[in-house]
Amino acid sequence: MKLVRYGNPGAEKPGIVDAEGTVRDISGIVPDLAGKALTKASLARIAAVDPKTLPAVPAGTRLGPCVGNVRNFIAVGLNYADHAAETNSPIPKEPILFNKAPSCIVGPNDDVIVPRGSQKTDWEVELAIVIGEEASYVEEKDALNYVAGYCVCNDVSEREYQIERGGQWAKGKGCPTFGPLGPWLVTTDEIKDVQNLSMWLEVNGERVQDGSTKTMIFAVPFLVSYISQFMKLEPGDVITTGTPPGVGMGMKPPRFLKGGEVVALGIEGLGTQKQQVRAYEG
C-alpha cells in the first residue's frame, strides 16, 4: 500500500493511494497514520478494504508528512561509503546515531526555511524507515518484522551548526522544516529489495545526488536491530538512514542553500518531493 496524510498542516487526515493514483480517505478505518495505526494488525484492516469504495480526495490537496505524531526521529550519519569518502571521513565502525527534532517534520512539498543567520544549509536525500511494532533487543534476522514501511526523507542540514558549533550533530539537524517526509509511506510488501533502490536529488534542475541504497554501510535490518539495543522503538518512530554523495558540503567549492532555490528529490518506488527554499523572515 501507498499511504498518505492529506490536508492542512496540523489537521491532516489519513489516506491511501488507489491503483489509478487517486487518494482515498481512510479516516473511517484509522484516525491517523500514527502510532498503533501502523501496526501489522492495523495495516491489515486497511488492506482488507477495497480503496474504490472509499471517498476520493480532491486532486491537488496538500500532502502532509506521511507519518503523524512522530515521537522518535532518529538519523544515521555517514552511512554511505561514497558519501564518507566525499567528506574525507573514515568509514564508521558502528553506526553514528543522532536525533532530529520531531518538530522539524513537514510535508514533502512544503517550503524549506533557511534558518536565521545560516550560511551553510545543505540537502540530503535519504531512505527513511517507519517502525510498525514495538522493538527492543531485536535480532537482525527478525528486524524487518518490526518495520511498517519506508518513505523519502530530505535530511536538511545546517553544516556550521552541525560541525563548527561544538557538541552533537543535533544542532544542525532539527531546525524548523528540516525534515520533509513522504509523499507516501510505502508498506514493506511493495519494496522487493530495499537495498537496491536508486535515489536522486536536484537543485534548480541540476542533478547533484545520484546514488543507490546498495552503497549503504549498514543495511536496514542491521540498523533496526542495532538501534533497538539502545532504545525501545515504537510504532510511528522514523529512522532516516543516511545519504549518498553529492551534498553541498562535499562540493569544491562547497555550495549551500540561501533561499530562492527549488529542491527536488526521490527514491525508486517511494515517490518524489519538491520544495521551495525560502530565507528566514523574522
mmCIF file of C-alpha atoms in Angstrom:
data_model
loop_
_atom_site.group_PDB
_atom_site.id
_atom_site.type_symbol
_atom_site.label_atom_id
_atom_site.label_comp_id
_atom_site.label_asym_id
_atom_site.label_seq_id
_atom_site.Cartn_x
_atom_site.Cartn_y
_atom_site.Cartn_z
ATOM 1 C CA MET A 1 0.000 0.000 0.000
ATOM 2 C CA LYS A 2 0.911 3.631 -0.508
ATOM 3 C CA LEU A 3 -0.408 5.545 2.494
ATOM 4 C CA VAL A 4 -0.587 9.325 2.815
ATOM 5 C CA ARG A 5 -1.711 12.087 5.128
ATOM 6 C CA TYR A 6 -3.515 14.970 3.444
ATOM 7 C CA GLY A 7 -4.998 18.327 4.361
ATOM 8 C CA ASN A 8 -3.915 21.477 6.136
ATOM 9 C CA PRO A 9 -0.857 21.451 8.417
ATOM 10 C CA GLY A 10 -1.758 20.075 11.813
ATOM 11 C CA ALA A 11 -5.137 18.809 10.617
ATOM 12 C CA GLU A 12 -4.103 16.049 8.212
ATOM 13 C CA LYS A 13 -6.281 13.014 7.605
ATOM 14 C CA PRO A 14 -5.111 9.529 6.611
ATOM 15 C CA GLY A 15 -5.456 8.280 3.053
ATOM 16 C CA ILE A 16 -4.479 5.545 0.646
ATOM 17 C CA VAL A 17 -3.446 5.875 -2.999
ATOM 18 C CA ASP A 18 -5.542 3.629 -5.251
ATOM 19 C CA ALA A 19 -4.384 1.867 -8.420
ATOM 20 C CA GLU A 20 -5.221 4.917 -10.538
ATOM 21 C CA GLY A 21 -3.279 7.298 -8.297
ATOM 22 C CA THR A 22 -6.321 8.825 -6.594
ATOM 23 C CA VAL A 23 -6.030 9.484 -2.873
ATOM 24 C CA ARG A 24 -8.881 7.881 -0.903
ATOM 25 C CA ASP A 25 -9.893 8.807 2.626
ATOM 26 C CA ILE A 26 -9.341 6.087 5.263
ATOM 27 C CA SER A 27 -10.268 8.111 8.345
ATOM 28 C CA GLY A 28 -13.190 5.715 8.851
ATOM 29 C CA ILE A 29 -10.662 2.906 9.380
ATOM 30 C CA VAL A 30 -7.875 4.641 11.313
ATOM 31 C CA PRO A 31 -7.889 8.119 12.877
ATOM 32 C CA ASP A 32 -4.382 8.934 11.626
ATOM 33 C CA LEU A 33 -1.252 7.264 10.288
ATOM 34 C CA ALA A 34 0.477 7.466 13.634
ATOM 35 C CA GLY A 35 1.450 5.203 16.496
ATOM 36 C CA LYS A 36 -0.560 1.999 16.777
ATOM 37 C CA ALA A 37 -2.334 2.695 13.479
ATOM 38 C CA LEU A 38 0.901 1.488 11.871
ATOM 39 C CA THR A 39 0.997 -1.967 13.467
ATOM 40 C CA LYS A 40 0.585 -5.101 11.346
ATOM 41 C CA ALA A 41 -2.947 -5.605 12.650
ATOM 42 C CA SER A 42 -3.981 -2.074 11.775
ATOM 43 C CA LEU A 43 -2.367 -2.160 8.332
ATOM 44 C CA ALA A 44 -4.171 -5.447 7.661
ATOM 45 C CA ARG A 45 -7.515 -3.744 8.389
ATOM 46 C CA ILE A 46 -6.677 -1.027 5.871
ATOM 47 C CA ALA A 47 -5.539 -3.554 3.262
ATOM 48 C CA ALA A 48 -8.773 -5.521 3.598
ATOM 49 C CA VAL A 49 -10.855 -2.617 2.256
ATOM 50 C CA ASP A 50 -11.283 -2.001 -1.483
ATOM 51 C CA PRO A 51 -9.961 1.563 -1.973
ATOM 52 C CA LYS A 52 -12.544 2.250 -4.684
ATOM 53 C CA THR A 53 -15.280 2.044 -2.032
ATOM 54 C CA LEU A 54 -13.703 4.911 -0.096
ATOM 55 C CA PRO A 55 -14.279 8.666 -0.595
ATOM 56 C CA ALA A 56 -11.957 10.305 -3.114
ATOM 57 C CA VAL A 57 -9.855 13.263 -2.025
ATOM 58 C CA PRO A 58 -9.853 16.223 -4.444
ATOM 59 C CA ALA A 59 -6.849 16.293 -6.750
ATOM 60 C CA GLY A 60 -4.237 18.828 -5.706
ATOM 61 C CA THR A 61 -4.960 18.545 -1.997
ATOM 62 C CA ARG A 62 -1.809 19.186 0.049
ATOM 63 C CA LEU A 63 0.075 16.115 1.218
ATOM 64 C CA GLY A 64 1.406 16.314 4.755
ATOM 65 C CA PRO A 65 4.189 14.227 6.261
ATOM 66 C CA CYS A 66 3.255 10.584 5.741
ATOM 67 C CA VAL A 67 3.643 9.765 9.449
ATOM 68 C CA GLY A 68 1.918 11.733 12.193
ATOM 69 C CA ASN A 69 2.847 12.393 15.822
ATOM 70 C CA VAL A 70 6.408 11.081 15.446
ATOM 71 C CA ARG A 71 7.946 10.648 18.894
ATOM 72 C CA ASN A 72 11.429 9.485 17.884
ATOM 73 C CA PHE A 73 13.084 10.831 14.740
ATOM 74 C CA ILE A 74 16.421 9.037 14.634
ATOM 75 C CA ALA A 75 19.095 9.580 11.999
ATOM 76 C CA VAL A 76 22.188 7.688 10.888
ATOM 77 C CA GLY A 77 25.284 9.619 9.886
ATOM 78 C CA LEU A 78 27.895 8.712 7.265
ATOM 79 C CA ASN A 79 26.094 5.507 6.286
ATOM 80 C CA TYR A 80 27.112 5.507 2.600
ATOM 81 C CA ALA A 81 30.675 4.573 1.750
ATOM 82 C CA ASP A 82 30.822 7.007 -1.174
ATOM 83 C CA HIS A 83 29.425 9.874 0.965
ATOM 84 C CA ALA A 84 32.001 9.230 3.702
ATOM 85 C CA ALA A 85 34.697 9.447 1.039
ATOM 86 C CA GLU A 86 33.476 12.799 -0.325
ATOM 87 C CA THR A 87 33.540 14.301 3.191
ATOM 88 C CA ASN A 88 37.006 12.866 3.904
ATOM 89 C CA SER A 89 35.573 10.889 6.805
ATOM 90 C CA PRO A 90 36.614 7.383 7.886
ATOM 91 C CA ILE A 91 34.139 4.523 7.450
ATOM 92 C CA PRO A 92 32.348 4.231 10.809
ATOM 93 C CA LYS A 93 32.968 1.001 12.731
ATOM 94 C CA GLU A 94 29.475 1.278 14.211
ATOM 95 C CA PRO A 95 26.507 3.421 13.115
ATOM 96 C CA ILE A 96 26.648 7.106 14.028
ATOM 97 C CA LEU A 97 23.285 7.986 15.578
ATOM 98 C CA PHE A 98 21.724 11.360 16.277
ATOM 99 C CA ASN A 99 18.237 12.779 16.681
ATOM 100 C CA LYS A 100 16.310 15.184 14.524
ATOM 101 C CA ALA A 101 13.688 17.189 16.378
ATOM 102 C CA PRO A 102 10.206 15.849 15.545
ATOM 103 C CA SER A 103 9.114 19.486 15.279
ATOM 104 C CA CYS A 104 11.192 19.784 12.082
ATOM 105 C CA ILE A 105 8.917 17.362 10.203
ATOM 106 C CA VAL A 106 6.916 18.839 7.311
ATOM 107 C CA GLY A 107 5.158 17.623 4.197
ATOM 108 C CA PRO A 108 7.059 16.502 1.095
ATOM 109 C CA ASN A 109 6.290 19.640 -0.887
ATOM 110 C CA ASP A 110 6.225 22.220 1.900
ATOM 111 C CA ASP A 111 8.711 25.097 1.892
ATOM 112 C CA VAL A 112 12.137 24.612 3.462
ATOM 113 C CA ILE A 113 13.184 27.622 5.529
ATOM 114 C CA VAL A 114 16.865 28.569 5.776
ATOM 115 C CA PRO A 115 17.450 29.349 9.483
ATOM 116 C CA ARG A 116 18.122 32.895 10.613
ATOM 117 C CA GLY A 117 21.781 33.712 10.022
ATOM 118 C CA SER A 118 22.518 30.387 8.311
ATOM 119 C CA GLN A 119 25.376 30.275 5.830
ATOM 120 C CA LYS A 120 25.623 26.519 5.277
ATOM 121 C CA THR A 121 22.189 24.938 4.778
ATOM 122 C CA ASP A 122 22.563 21.685 2.839
ATOM 123 C CA TRP A 123 20.458 18.900 1.315
ATOM 124 C CA GLU A 124 20.444 15.091 1.787
ATOM 125 C CA VAL A 125 18.116 12.607 0.051
ATOM 126 C CA GLU A 126 17.571 9.649 2.373
ATOM 127 C CA LEU A 127 15.580 6.454 2.764
ATOM 128 C CA ALA A 128 13.546 6.566 5.982
ATOM 129 C CA ILE A 129 12.296 3.508 7.879
ATOM 130 C CA VAL A 130 8.920 3.712 9.637
ATOM 131 C CA ILE A 131 8.599 1.385 12.622
ATOM 132 C CA GLY A 132 5.387 -0.644 12.922
ATOM 133 C CA GLU A 133 5.876 -2.752 16.054
ATOM 134 C CA GLU A 134 7.468 -2.145 19.439
ATOM 135 C CA ALA A 135 11.102 -3.219 19.107
ATOM 136 C CA SER A 136 13.610 -3.829 21.884
ATOM 137 C CA TYR A 137 16.691 -6.041 21.606
ATOM 138 C CA VAL A 138 15.616 -7.263 18.170
ATOM 139 C CA GLU A 139 17.723 -9.802 16.275
ATOM 140 C CA GLU A 140 18.907 -8.678 12.838
ATOM 141 C CA LYS A 141 17.260 -11.702 11.171
ATOM 142 C CA ASP A 142 13.887 -10.625 12.585
ATOM 143 C CA ALA A 143 14.266 -6.883 12.191
ATOM 144 C CA LEU A 144 12.088 -6.345 9.113
ATOM 145 C CA ASN A 145 9.126 -7.822 11.002
ATOM 146 C CA TYR A 146 9.130 -4.607 13.028
ATOM 147 C CA VAL A 147 9.019 -2.266 10.005
ATOM 148 C CA ALA A 148 5.733 -0.826 8.703
ATOM 149 C CA GLY A 149 7.243 0.678 5.578
ATOM 150 C CA TYR A 150 9.547 3.229 4.010
ATOM 151 C CA CYS A 151 9.448 6.822 2.779
ATOM 152 C CA VAL A 152 11.602 9.566 1.320
ATOM 153 C CA CYS A 153 13.278 11.998 3.716
ATOM 154 C CA ASN A 154 15.204 15.170 2.928
ATOM 155 C CA ASP A 155 17.592 15.348 5.887
ATOM 156 C CA VAL A 156 18.108 19.098 5.550
ATOM 157 C CA SER A 157 21.225 20.095 7.495
ATOM 158 C CA GLU A 158 22.992 23.251 8.615
ATOM 159 C CA ARG A 159 26.686 22.365 8.457
ATOM 160 C CA GLU A 160 28.040 25.215 10.590
ATOM 161 C CA TYR A 161 25.617 24.347 13.390
ATOM 162 C CA GLN A 162 26.317 20.625 12.923
ATOM 163 C CA ILE A 163 30.113 20.684 12.766
ATOM 164 C CA GLU A 164 31.527 24.027 13.889
ATOM 165 C CA ARG A 165 29.414 24.913 16.923
ATOM 166 C CA GLY A 166 30.564 22.151 19.272
ATOM 167 C CA GLY A 167 28.623 19.312 20.851
ATOM 168 C CA GLN A 168 26.386 16.961 18.929
ATOM 169 C CA TRP A 169 25.122 16.976 15.344
ATOM 170 C CA ALA A 170 21.564 17.601 16.524
ATOM 171 C CA LYS A 171 22.203 21.356 16.473
ATOM 172 C CA GLY A 172 22.320 21.363 12.685
ATOM 173 C CA LYS A 173 19.654 18.769 12.015
ATOM 174 C CA GLY A 174 16.446 19.801 13.762
ATOM 175 C CA CYS A 175 15.731 23.350 12.622
ATOM 176 C CA PRO A 176 12.113 24.028 11.576
ATOM 177 C CA THR A 177 11.250 22.419 8.182
ATOM 178 C CA PHE A 178 14.452 20.307 8.186
ATOM 179 C CA GLY A 179 12.522 17.010 7.945
ATOM 180 C CA PRO A 180 10.270 16.668 4.883
ATOM 181 C CA LEU A 181 8.744 13.149 4.864
ATOM 182 C CA GLY A 182 6.723 11.497 2.097
ATOM 183 C CA PRO A 183 4.876 11.699 -0.193
ATOM 184 C CA TRP A 184 3.922 8.128 0.662
ATOM 185 C CA LEU A 185 4.505 5.624 3.410
ATOM 186 C CA VAL A 186 5.055 2.542 1.250
ATOM 187 C CA THR A 187 4.470 -0.752 3.053
ATOM 188 C CA THR A 188 7.253 -3.313 3.023
ATOM 189 C CA ASP A 189 5.425 -5.745 0.717
ATOM 190 C CA GLU A 190 5.703 -3.214 -2.133
ATOM 191 C CA ILE A 191 9.505 -2.980 -1.958
ATOM 192 C CA LYS A 192 11.239 -6.030 -3.433
ATOM 193 C CA ASP A 193 14.772 -5.124 -2.296
ATOM 194 C CA VAL A 194 15.213 -2.118 -0.033
ATOM 195 C CA GLN A 195 18.995 -2.377 -0.508
ATOM 196 C CA ASN A 196 18.787 -1.766 -4.244
ATOM 197 C CA LEU A 197 16.787 1.435 -4.715
ATOM 198 C CA SER A 198 18.012 4.306 -6.881
ATOM 199 C CA MET A 199 17.835 7.752 -5.281
ATOM 200 C CA TRP A 200 18.459 11.269 -6.539
ATOM 201 C CA LEU A 201 18.267 14.964 -5.686
ATOM 202 C CA GLU A 202 18.275 18.080 -7.868
ATOM 203 C CA VAL A 203 18.844 21.742 -7.041
ATOM 204 C CA ASN A 204 17.290 24.124 -9.570
ATOM 205 C CA GLY A 205 17.047 21.229 -12.037
ATOM 206 C CA GLU A 206 20.708 20.197 -11.701
ATOM 207 C CA ARG A 207 21.207 16.582 -10.630
ATOM 208 C CA VAL A 208 23.604 16.735 -7.679
ATOM 209 C CA GLN A 209 22.899 13.411 -5.940
ATOM 210 C CA ASP A 210 22.531 10.192 -7.923
ATOM 211 C CA GLY A 211 23.026 7.107 -5.799
ATOM 212 C CA SER A 212 21.591 3.852 -4.540
ATOM 213 C CA THR A 213 20.790 2.228 -1.234
ATOM 214 C CA LYS A 214 23.153 -0.582 -2.289
ATOM 215 C CA THR A 215 26.130 1.517 -1.106
ATOM 216 C CA MET A 216 24.841 1.691 2.478
ATOM 217 C CA ILE A 217 27.482 0.660 5.004
ATOM 218 C CA PHE A 218 24.896 -0.617 7.491
ATOM 219 C CA ALA A 219 21.775 -2.130 5.917
ATOM 220 C CA VAL A 220 18.193 -1.639 7.075
ATOM 221 C CA PRO A 221 17.837 -4.855 9.135
ATOM 222 C CA PHE A 222 21.117 -4.202 10.917
ATOM 223 C CA LEU A 223 20.139 -0.619 11.727
ATOM 224 C CA VAL A 224 16.769 -1.574 13.226
ATOM 225 C CA SER A 225 18.421 -4.295 15.315
ATOM 226 C CA TYR A 226 21.335 -2.079 16.352
ATOM 227 C CA ILE A 227 19.207 0.900 17.395
ATOM 228 C CA SER A 228 16.871 -1.388 19.349
ATOM 229 C CA GLN A 229 19.805 -2.322 21.583
ATOM 230 C CA PHE A 230 19.965 1.262 22.865
ATOM 231 C CA MET A 231 16.323 2.359 22.956
ATOM 232 C CA LYS A 232 12.826 0.983 22.613
ATOM 233 C CA LEU A 233 11.444 1.685 19.184
ATOM 234 C CA GLU A 234 7.698 2.245 18.954
ATOM 235 C CA PRO A 235 5.155 2.268 16.111
ATOM 236 C CA GLY A 236 5.452 5.529 14.201
ATOM 237 C CA ASP A 237 9.115 6.116 15.028
ATOM 238 C CA VAL A 238 11.173 7.181 11.999
ATOM 239 C CA ILE A 239 14.782 6.224 11.246
ATOM 240 C CA THR A 240 16.414 8.094 8.380
ATOM 241 C CA THR A 241 19.344 6.099 7.119
ATOM 242 C CA GLY A 242 21.984 8.340 5.566
ATOM 243 C CA THR A 243 22.697 9.896 2.191
ATOM 244 C CA PRO A 244 24.735 9.108 -0.943
ATOM 245 C CA PRO A 245 27.355 11.557 -2.267
ATOM 246 C CA GLY A 246 26.544 14.905 -3.832
ATOM 247 C CA VAL A 247 25.797 17.085 -0.820
ATOM 248 C CA GLY A 248 26.757 20.754 -0.975
ATOM 249 C CA MET A 249 29.366 20.391 1.739
ATOM 250 C CA GLY A 250 31.304 17.908 -0.403
ATOM 251 C CA MET A 251 31.486 20.110 -3.498
ATOM 252 C CA LYS A 252 34.576 22.066 -4.498
ATOM 253 C CA PRO A 253 33.951 24.821 -3.664
ATOM 254 C CA PRO A 254 31.113 23.971 -1.258
ATOM 255 C CA ARG A 255 27.587 25.062 -2.252
ATOM 256 C CA PHE A 256 24.772 25.819 0.138
ATOM 257 C CA LEU A 257 21.122 26.882 0.024
ATOM 258 C CA LYS A 258 20.446 30.588 0.543
ATOM 259 C CA GLY A 259 16.784 30.903 -0.418
ATOM 260 C CA GLY A 260 15.098 31.003 -3.807
ATOM 261 C CA GLU A 261 16.184 27.522 -4.887
ATOM 262 C CA VAL A 262 13.935 24.603 -5.795
ATOM 263 C CA VAL A 263 14.999 21.215 -4.432
ATOM 264 C CA ALA A 264 13.513 18.046 -5.942
ATOM 265 C CA LEU A 265 14.314 14.519 -4.797
ATOM 266 C CA GLY A 266 13.070 10.963 -4.986
ATOM 267 C CA ILE A 267 13.686 7.290 -4.345
ATOM 268 C CA GLU A 268 12.690 4.417 -6.617
ATOM 269 C CA GLY A 269 9.262 3.134 -5.596
ATOM 270 C CA LEU A 270 8.797 5.717 -2.846
ATOM 271 C CA GLY A 271 7.798 8.825 -4.821
ATOM 272 C CA THR A 272 9.203 12.322 -5.115
ATOM 273 C CA GLN A 273 9.376 15.563 -3.160
ATOM 274 C CA LYS A 274 9.718 19.169 -4.329
ATOM 275 C CA GLN A 275 10.496 22.087 -2.027
ATOM 276 C CA GLN A 276 10.806 25.813 -2.480
ATOM 277 C CA VAL A 277 13.658 27.085 -0.332
ATOM 278 C CA ARG A 278 12.980 30.380 1.431
ATOM 279 C CA ALA A 279 15.173 32.607 3.558
ATOM 280 C CA TYR A 280 14.084 33.115 7.151
ATOM 281 C CA GLU A 281 11.780 36.101 7.639
ATOM 282 C CA GLY A 282 11.517 37.086 11.297
#
